[in-house]
Coordinates of C-alpha atoms in Angstrom, one line a residue:
M218 CA 24.4 9.3 18.3
S219 CA 21.8 7.7 15.0
D220 CA 24.0 4.6 15.3
S221 CA 22.7 3.9 18.8
L222 CA 19.0 4.8 17.6
L223 CA 18.9 2.9 14.6
K224 CA 20.2 -0.4 16.5
I225 CA 16.7 0.3 19.0
V226 CA 14.9 0.6 16.6
Q227 CA 15.5 -1.8 14.4
S228 CA 15.0 -4.5 17.6
I229 CA 11.5 -2.9 17.6
N230 CA 10.7 -4.2 14.5
G231 CA 12.6 -7.1 14.6
V232 CA 9.4 -8.3 17.5
L233 CA 6.9 -6.3 15.8
W234 CA 7.3 -7.7 12.0
G235 CA 8.9 -10.3 13.3
Y236 CA 6.0 -11.9 14.6
V237 CA 3.6 -9.6 16.7
L238 CA 2.1 -8.0 13.3
I239 CA 2.4 -10.8 10.9
V240 CA 0.1 -13.3 13.6
M241 CA -2.4 -9.8 14.3
L242 CA -2.5 -8.9 10.3
V243 CA -3.0 -13.0 9.2
G244 CA -4.5 -13.8 12.2
C245 CA -7.3 -10.7 11.5
G246 CA -7.1 -12.0 7.4
I247 CA -8.1 -15.4 8.4
F248 CA -10.3 -14.6 11.3
F249 CA -13.0 -12.5 9.0
T250 CA -12.9 -15.2 6.1
F251 CA -14.2 -17.2 8.2
N252 CA -16.1 -14.9 9.5
L253 CA -17.6 -13.0 6.2
R254 CA -18.1 -17.1 4.3
G255 CA -14.7 -16.5 2.2
I256 CA -15.9 -13.0 1.0
Q257 CA -13.1 -12.5 -1.5
I258 CA -13.7 -15.7 -3.7
R259 CA -17.5 -15.5 -3.3
K260 CA -18.1 -11.9 -4.5
F261 CA -15.1 -11.4 -6.4
G262 CA -16.8 -11.2 -10.0
K263 CA -19.1 -8.8 -8.6
A264 CA -16.0 -7.1 -6.8
F265 CA -14.5 -6.6 -9.9
K266 CA -17.8 -5.5 -12.1
Q267 CA -18.2 -2.8 -8.9
A268 CA -14.8 -1.8 -9.2
F269 CA -14.8 -1.4 -12.8
G270 CA -18.4 -0.3 -14.1
G271 CA -18.4 3.1 -14.3
F272 CA -14.4 3.3 -14.9
T273 CA -13.2 6.3 -17.0
L274 CA -10.5 8.7 -16.6
R275 CA -12.5 11.5 -16.5
G276 CA -14.8 11.0 -13.8
K277 CA -16.9 14.0 -12.4
K278 CA -15.4 16.6 -10.4
A279 CA -14.8 15.3 -6.2
G280 CA -16.2 17.1 -3.8
K281 CA -17.1 18.1 0.0
D282 CA -19.3 14.8 -0.4
G283 CA -16.6 12.8 -1.8
M284 CA -15.4 10.9 -4.2
S285 CA -16.5 8.1 -6.9
S286 CA -16.4 4.5 -6.5
F287 CA -13.3 4.2 -8.9
Q288 CA -11.4 7.6 -7.7
S289 CA -11.6 5.9 -4.6
L290 CA -10.3 2.6 -5.6
A291 CA -7.9 4.4 -8.0
T292 CA -6.6 6.6 -4.9
A293 CA -6.8 3.6 -2.6
I294 CA -3.8 2.2 -5.0
A295 CA -1.8 5.0 -5.2
A296 CA -1.3 4.4 -2.5
Q297 CA -0.3 0.3 -2.0
V298 CA 1.5 0.4 -5.8
G299 CA 5.0 2.5 -4.6
T300 CA 8.4 1.6 -3.3
G301 CA 7.2 -2.1 -1.9
N302 CA 5.9 -3.6 -4.9
L303 CA 9.9 -2.7 -6.6
A304 CA 11.8 -2.9 -3.8
G305 CA 10.2 -5.4 -1.9
A306 CA 9.0 -8.0 -3.8
A307 CA 12.5 -7.9 -4.2
T308 CA 14.0 -7.9 -0.2
A309 CA 11.3 -11.3 0.1
I310 CA 12.4 -13.1 -2.7
V311 CA 16.8 -12.2 -1.2
S312 CA 16.2 -13.1 2.4
G313 CA 13.5 -15.8 1.7
G314 CA 13.9 -17.6 -1.8
P315 CA 11.3 -17.8 -4.2
G316 CA 9.1 -19.3 -2.2
A317 CA 8.6 -16.3 0.0
I318 CA 5.9 -14.7 -2.7
F319 CA 4.0 -18.2 -2.4
W320 CA 3.3 -17.3 1.0
M321 CA 3.7 -13.2 -0.5
W322 CA 0.1 -14.2 -2.4
I323 CA -1.2 -16.4 0.8
S324 CA -1.2 -13.3 3.0
A325 CA -2.8 -11.4 0.2
F326 CA -5.3 -13.7 0.1
F327 CA -6.6 -13.0 3.5
G328 CA -6.3 -9.6 3.9
M329 CA -8.9 -9.4 0.7
A330 CA -11.1 -10.3 3.6
T331 CA -9.4 -7.6 6.1
I332 CA -9.4 -5.0 3.8
F333 CA -13.0 -5.4 2.7
A334 CA -13.9 -5.1 6.4
E335 CA -12.0 -2.0 6.7
A336 CA -13.7 0.3 4.1
V337 CA -17.3 -0.9 5.3
L338 CA -16.3 0.2 8.6
A339 CA -14.9 3.1 7.5
Q340 CA -18.3 3.8 5.1
T341 CA -20.2 3.3 8.3
F342 CA -18.6 5.5 11.1
K343 CA -18.1 8.6 8.0
K344 CA -18.5 12.1 9.3
E345 CA -18.9 15.2 7.8
V346 CA -16.0 17.8 9.2
D347 CA -15.9 21.1 8.6
G348 CA -18.2 20.7 5.5
Q349 CA -16.4 17.8 3.9
I350 CA -17.1 13.6 4.5
T351 CA -13.7 12.2 5.4
G352 CA -13.3 8.9 7.8
G353 CA -11.0 6.1 8.3
P354 CA -9.7 3.9 11.4
A355 CA -10.0 6.7 14.1
Y356 CA -13.4 7.3 13.3
Y357 CA -14.4 4.2 13.8
L358 CA -12.2 3.5 16.9
K359 CA -13.9 7.1 18.4
Y360 CA -17.3 6.5 17.4
G361 CA -17.6 2.6 17.5
M362 CA -14.9 1.6 19.5
K363 CA -15.9 4.2 22.0
S364 CA -11.9 4.9 22.5
K365 CA -10.4 8.6 21.9
F366 CA -7.0 6.7 23.5
L367 CA -6.9 4.5 20.3
S368 CA -8.4 6.6 18.0
S369 CA -5.8 9.6 19.2
L370 CA -2.8 6.6 18.7
F371 CA -3.7 5.9 15.5
A372 CA -4.7 8.9 14.2
V373 CA -0.9 10.2 15.8
S374 CA 1.3 7.7 14.3
I375 CA 0.0 7.3 11.1
I376 CA 0.0 11.0 10.8
I377 CA 3.8 10.7 11.1
A378 CA 4.4 6.9 9.4
L379 CA 2.8 8.6 6.0
G380 CA 2.5 12.0 6.6
F381 CA 6.6 12.5 7.6
I382 CA 8.3 9.5 7.2
G383 CA 6.9 7.6 4.4
N384 CA 7.1 10.6 2.6
M385 CA 10.2 11.2 2.4
V386 CA 11.2 7.6 1.8
Q387 CA 9.9 7.3 -1.8
A388 CA 11.1 10.7 -2.2
N389 CA 14.3 8.9 -1.4
S390 CA 13.3 6.5 -3.9
I391 CA 12.9 8.7 -6.9
G392 CA 15.7 10.9 -6.4
V393 CA 18.3 7.7 -6.4
A394 CA 16.4 6.1 -9.5
F395 CA 17.0 9.2 -11.4
E396 CA 20.5 9.6 -9.8
S397 CA 21.9 6.0 -11.0
A398 CA 19.6 6.7 -14.7
F399 CA 20.4 9.7 -15.5
N400 CA 23.0 11.3 -13.5
T401 CA 20.4 13.9 -11.7
N402 CA 21.4 15.9 -8.7
P403 CA 18.7 14.8 -6.0
L404 CA 17.9 18.1 -4.8
I405 CA 16.6 19.3 -7.5
I406 CA 14.0 16.2 -8.0
G407 CA 13.0 16.9 -4.5
I408 CA 12.5 20.1 -5.6
I409 CA 10.7 19.5 -8.9
L410 CA 8.6 16.9 -6.4
A411 CA 7.3 19.0 -3.7
I412 CA 6.1 22.4 -6.1
V413 CA 4.0 19.4 -8.3
A414 CA 3.1 17.7 -5.1
G415 CA 2.2 21.1 -3.6
F416 CA 0.2 22.0 -6.5
I417 CA -1.9 18.5 -5.8
F418 CA -2.2 18.7 -2.0
I419 CA -3.5 22.6 -2.7
G420 CA -6.0 21.5 -4.5
G421 CA -7.9 19.3 -2.1
I422 CA -9.6 16.3 -2.6
G423 CA -11.0 17.1 -6.5
R424 CA -7.7 17.3 -7.2
I425 CA -6.0 14.4 -5.6
A426 CA -9.3 12.3 -7.1
S427 CA -8.7 13.3 -10.8
F428 CA -5.0 13.2 -10.3
T429 CA -4.6 9.7 -9.0
E430 CA -8.2 8.2 -11.6
K431 CA -6.1 9.3 -14.5
L432 CA -1.6 8.2 -13.2
V433 CA -2.9 4.8 -11.6
P434 CA -4.6 2.7 -15.5
I435 CA -1.8 4.9 -17.2
M436 CA 1.2 3.7 -14.7
A437 CA 0.0 0.3 -13.8
A438 CA -0.2 -0.5 -17.7
F439 CA 3.3 0.9 -18.6
Y440 CA 4.6 -1.1 -15.3
I441 CA 2.3 -4.3 -16.5
I442 CA 3.3 -4.5 -20.7
G443 CA 7.4 -4.4 -20.0
G444 CA 7.0 -6.8 -17.3
I445 CA 4.9 -9.2 -19.2
I446 CA 7.7 -8.9 -22.4
I447 CA 10.8 -9.7 -20.8
L448 CA 8.9 -12.6 -19.6
I449 CA 8.0 -13.5 -22.5
M450 CA 11.9 -12.6 -23.9
M451 CA 12.8 -15.4 -21.0
G452 CA 10.7 -17.5 -22.5
G453 CA 11.1 -21.5 -20.6
A454 CA 13.1 -19.2 -17.9
T455 CA 9.6 -17.9 -16.7
G456 CA 7.8 -21.0 -16.5
D457 CA 10.2 -22.4 -14.2
A458 CA 10.0 -18.9 -12.3
F459 CA 6.6 -20.6 -11.6
R460 CA 8.1 -23.9 -10.0
Q461 CA 10.6 -21.9 -8.0
I462 CA 8.2 -19.8 -6.0
F463 CA 5.7 -23.5 -5.8
V464 CA 8.4 -25.5 -4.9
G465 CA 10.5 -22.7 -2.5
A466 CA 8.1 -22.5 -0.5
F467 CA 8.5 -25.9 0.8
D468 CA 12.1 -26.6 0.3
P469 CA 13.8 -23.3 -0.2
S470 CA 17.3 -26.0 -0.5
A471 CA 15.6 -27.6 -3.6
V472 CA 15.8 -24.3 -5.1
L473 CA 18.9 -22.2 -3.7
G474 CA 20.8 -25.2 -2.8
G475 CA 22.3 -26.1 1.1
A476 CA 24.0 -23.5 1.1
A477 CA 21.4 -20.1 0.5
G478 CA 21.2 -21.2 4.3
V479 CA 16.9 -20.6 3.8
A480 CA 14.9 -22.1 5.4
V481 CA 11.0 -22.4 5.2
K482 CA 10.0 -20.0 7.9
D483 CA 12.3 -17.0 6.1
A484 CA 9.7 -18.2 3.3
V485 CA 7.0 -17.1 5.3
R486 CA 8.8 -14.0 7.2
Y487 CA 9.4 -12.5 4.5
G488 CA 6.8 -13.6 2.8
V489 CA 4.3 -12.4 4.2
A490 CA 5.3 -8.6 5.7
R491 CA 7.2 -7.3 2.9
G492 CA 3.4 -8.6 1.6
L493 CA 1.3 -6.9 3.9
F494 CA 3.5 -3.9 3.4
S495 CA 2.7 -3.2 -0.1
N496 CA -1.3 -3.8 0.1
E497 CA -1.4 -2.1 3.4
A498 CA -4.5 -4.7 4.3
G499 CA -4.9 -4.4 7.4
M500 CA -2.6 -1.7 8.5
G501 CA -5.7 1.2 8.2
S502 CA -4.0 3.0 5.7
T503 CA -6.2 3.2 2.3
P504 CA -9.9 2.6 4.6
H505 CA -9.0 6.4 4.6
A506 CA -9.8 6.9 1.1
H507 CA -13.2 4.1 0.8
A508 CA -14.7 5.6 3.3
V509 CA -15.4 9.1 1.2
A510 CA -16.2 6.8 -2.1
K511 CA -19.8 7.8 -2.9
V512 CA -21.9 4.6 -2.9
D513 CA -25.5 3.2 -2.0
D514 CA -24.1 0.6 0.7
P515 CA -20.3 0.1 3.1
T516 CA -20.4 -3.3 1.1
Q517 CA -20.3 -2.3 -2.0
Q518 CA -17.2 -0.5 -1.0
G519 CA -15.7 -3.1 1.0
L520 CA -16.1 -5.7 -2.8
V521 CA -14.0 -2.1 -4.4
A522 CA -11.1 -2.7 -1.6
I523 CA -10.8 -6.2 -2.5
V524 CA -9.6 -5.6 -5.9
G525 CA -7.2 -2.6 -4.8
V526 CA -5.1 -5.5 -3.0
F527 CA -5.9 -8.4 -5.7
I528 CA -4.0 -5.3 -8.5
D529 CA -1.5 -4.6 -5.9
T530 CA -0.4 -8.0 -4.5
F531 CA -1.4 -10.8 -7.7
V532 CA -0.5 -8.1 -10.9
V533 CA 1.6 -5.9 -10.0
L534 CA 4.2 -7.3 -6.7
T535 CA 3.6 -10.9 -8.7
I536 CA 5.3 -9.3 -12.3
T537 CA 7.9 -8.1 -10.5
A538 CA 9.1 -10.9 -8.3
L539 CA 8.8 -13.5 -12.1
V540 CA 11.1 -10.6 -13.4
I541 CA 13.4 -10.9 -11.2
I542 CA 13.8 -15.2 -10.7
A543 CA 13.1 -15.3 -14.0
T544 CA 16.7 -13.1 -15.3
G545 CA 17.9 -15.1 -11.9
A546 CA 18.1 -10.9 -10.6
N547 CA 18.1 -12.6 -7.3
L548 CA 21.5 -14.2 -7.3
S549 CA 23.7 -11.3 -8.4
G550 CA 24.4 -10.4 -5.1
E551 CA 21.7 -6.8 -5.8
T552 CA 19.1 -6.1 -2.5
G553 CA 16.2 -4.1 -3.2
I554 CA 15.4 -1.7 -5.8
A555 CA 19.0 -2.6 -7.0
A556 CA 17.8 -6.1 -7.7
T557 CA 14.6 -4.5 -9.7
Q558 CA 16.6 -2.7 -11.5
K559 CA 19.1 -5.5 -12.5
A560 CA 15.9 -7.6 -13.1
F561 CA 15.0 -5.1 -16.0
E562 CA 18.7 -4.0 -16.9
I563 CA 19.5 -7.9 -17.7
G564 CA 16.0 -7.9 -20.0
F565 CA 16.3 -5.6 -21.3
G566 CA 19.6 -3.6 -21.4
K567 CA 20.2 -0.2 -20.6
F568 CA 17.1 0.8 -21.0
G569 CA 16.1 -1.4 -18.2
L570 CA 17.4 1.1 -15.6
I571 CA 15.2 3.8 -17.3
F572 CA 11.8 2.0 -17.3
V573 CA 13.0 0.9 -13.3
A574 CA 13.7 5.0 -12.8
I575 CA 9.9 5.9 -14.9
A576 CA 8.2 3.6 -13.1
L577 CA 9.5 4.4 -10.2
L578 CA 8.1 7.8 -10.2
F579 CA 5.2 7.2 -11.4
F580 CA 4.6 4.4 -7.9
A581 CA 6.2 6.6 -5.6
F582 CA 5.0 9.5 -6.2
S583 CA 1.4 8.3 -6.6
T584 CA 1.9 7.4 -3.0
I585 CA 3.4 10.0 -1.8
I586 CA -0.7 12.2 -3.1
G587 CA -2.0 8.7 -1.6
W588 CA -0.5 9.2 1.8
Y589 CA -0.6 12.3 2.5
F590 CA -4.3 12.3 1.6
F591 CA -4.4 9.6 4.1
A592 CA -2.1 11.5 6.7
E593 CA -4.7 14.6 6.0
A594 CA -8.0 12.8 7.4
N595 CA -5.8 12.1 10.6
V596 CA -4.9 16.0 10.6
K597 CA -8.6 17.2 10.5
F598 CA -9.7 14.7 13.0
L599 CA -7.2 16.1 15.4
F600 CA -7.0 19.9 14.7
G601 CA -9.9 20.7 11.6
N602 CA -9.2 22.4 9.2
K603 CA -7.3 25.3 10.9
A604 CA -4.2 22.6 10.5
L605 CA -3.7 21.9 7.3
N606 CA -1.9 24.4 5.4
P607 CA 0.9 24.0 8.4
F608 CA 0.9 20.2 8.1
R609 CA 1.2 20.2 3.8
I610 CA 4.2 22.7 4.3
I611 CA 5.9 20.4 6.9
V612 CA 5.1 17.6 4.4
L613 CA 6.9 19.6 1.5
L614 CA 9.8 20.0 3.6
F615 CA 10.3 15.8 4.2
I616 CA 10.1 15.4 0.2
I617 CA 12.7 17.7 -0.1
M618 CA 15.1 16.5 2.4
G619 CA 14.1 13.0 1.7
T620 CA 15.7 13.0 -1.6
T621 CA 19.2 14.3 -0.3
M622 CA 19.6 12.0 2.8
H623 CA 21.1 8.4 3.5
V624 CA 17.5 6.8 4.5
E625 CA 18.3 3.5 6.9
L626 CA 17.7 4.9 9.7
V627 CA 14.4 6.2 8.1
W628 CA 13.4 3.4 6.6
E629 CA 13.6 1.8 9.9
L630 CA 11.4 4.5 12.1
A631 CA 8.7 4.1 9.1
D632 CA 8.5 0.6 9.7
M633 CA 7.7 0.7 13.0
F634 CA 5.9 4.0 12.9
N635 CA 3.7 1.5 10.1
G636 CA 3.4 -1.3 13.0
I637 CA 2.2 1.0 16.0
M638 CA -0.9 2.0 13.7
V639 CA -0.9 -1.9 13.1
I640 CA -2.5 -2.7 16.3
P641 CA -5.2 -0.2 17.0
N642 CA -6.5 -0.7 13.7
V643 CA -6.3 -4.9 14.1
I644 CA -7.9 -3.7 17.9
G645 CA -11.5 -2.2 16.0
L646 CA -11.4 -4.7 12.9
V647 CA -11.9 -7.6 15.6
G648 CA -14.1 -5.7 17.6
L649 CA -16.5 -4.0 15.5
S650 CA -17.0 -6.9 13.3
K651 CA -20.4 -8.1 14.6
I652 CA -20.8 -4.8 12.2
V653 CA -19.1 -5.7 9.3
K654 CA -20.9 -9.4 9.4
K655 CA -24.6 -7.4 9.6
A656 CA -24.0 -5.3 7.0
M657 CA -23.0 -8.4 4.7
T658 CA -26.3 -10.1 5.4
S659 CA -27.9 -7.5 5.2
A660 CA -26.4 -6.1 1.6
E661 CA -26.9 -9.5 0.1
E662 CA -30.7 -10.2 1.5
N663 CA -31.2 -6.8 0.1
H664 CA -29.3 -7.7 -3.2
M665 CA -26.8 -4.6 -3.0
I666 CA -24.1 -6.7 -3.7

């Protein structure tokens, strides 16, 4: 039964992620890049100033009226920087060759314009529900597009994709990594994760914001420094990794040899798909964090959202990719997270396995917190605050189950529901694009951005 279901879901994903979603997401990014006159280039410096101008690890406590701009960015990055940055880069390189990373960068570049639009709309249509500010695609689909069907489809999809299945996948990655590095029983890890996550969930928006604003800068610095050390140690191989990326983007056989069987279309497909899956631009997830930011103008949080995609793809994911290629781990026969572990093992010896396990704990657990927050906003949208406690309990059970399961089917189901939620979101983004354009023009005229 499970084998039959796996094949059905894989065939659906083959269509969704093979062509449909790539065309929709990249097309949406190209549309907004031209429509907003290259906002991600023109306002790049301003975006960083807006994001980190008031940077602190101890911001004001978030409450019913929302989070600070940096806390919202940290919550968004917490969700974006997950297993996709460790396993996704490796999958793209193994399946599409080193050139896939070039196309990952291209998709992220256009995605920066898409995520600006998402954040602006999330700010524009945010609402107060049971005394708390909340928002996201379900709100701009219902109140902007006036579509109850699209808003409900999105809300149900994201609750299943991120709140339940996605968090099961993240927990599984932590369990597998710790079992391999420390020979720890995954069930014990799952119970510990559920206890800590439950403590954060119960604390609501204030505790989530406090957690992400402290963890995200620390985890990013830890991983980036470790990756840079290996790249320095690899010397000339690091420079050659860049060469392989640029040459492989247009001529994979020149890098891998004709026998590898990787064509340019494979580099494009796997690079774009994994990049979009990692930075989540256009998927409708991170707007939930940006909706609750306390800013003077919606476009200001749009600029902050651009920074999230840049850090996720051009910094964290790129470092992972360079380490994998420079160490030759992509030629080791390993795939996914195992290829990333192999790369760091080549660089750091046995400590490399421990390093990846700790990094994965940071990345995946922060994603669990971010994804819970996003799903929670949609539970509120559909059912109100009365449904939050039962929802929290179900999520915690999924976290525990996730650490103990073989999750090939679960991964495929996560991909499928992620894909489904993209469709109503992109329809809404394009349908409401005039509002985004008007907001940008007004903000520029009034010197708000």
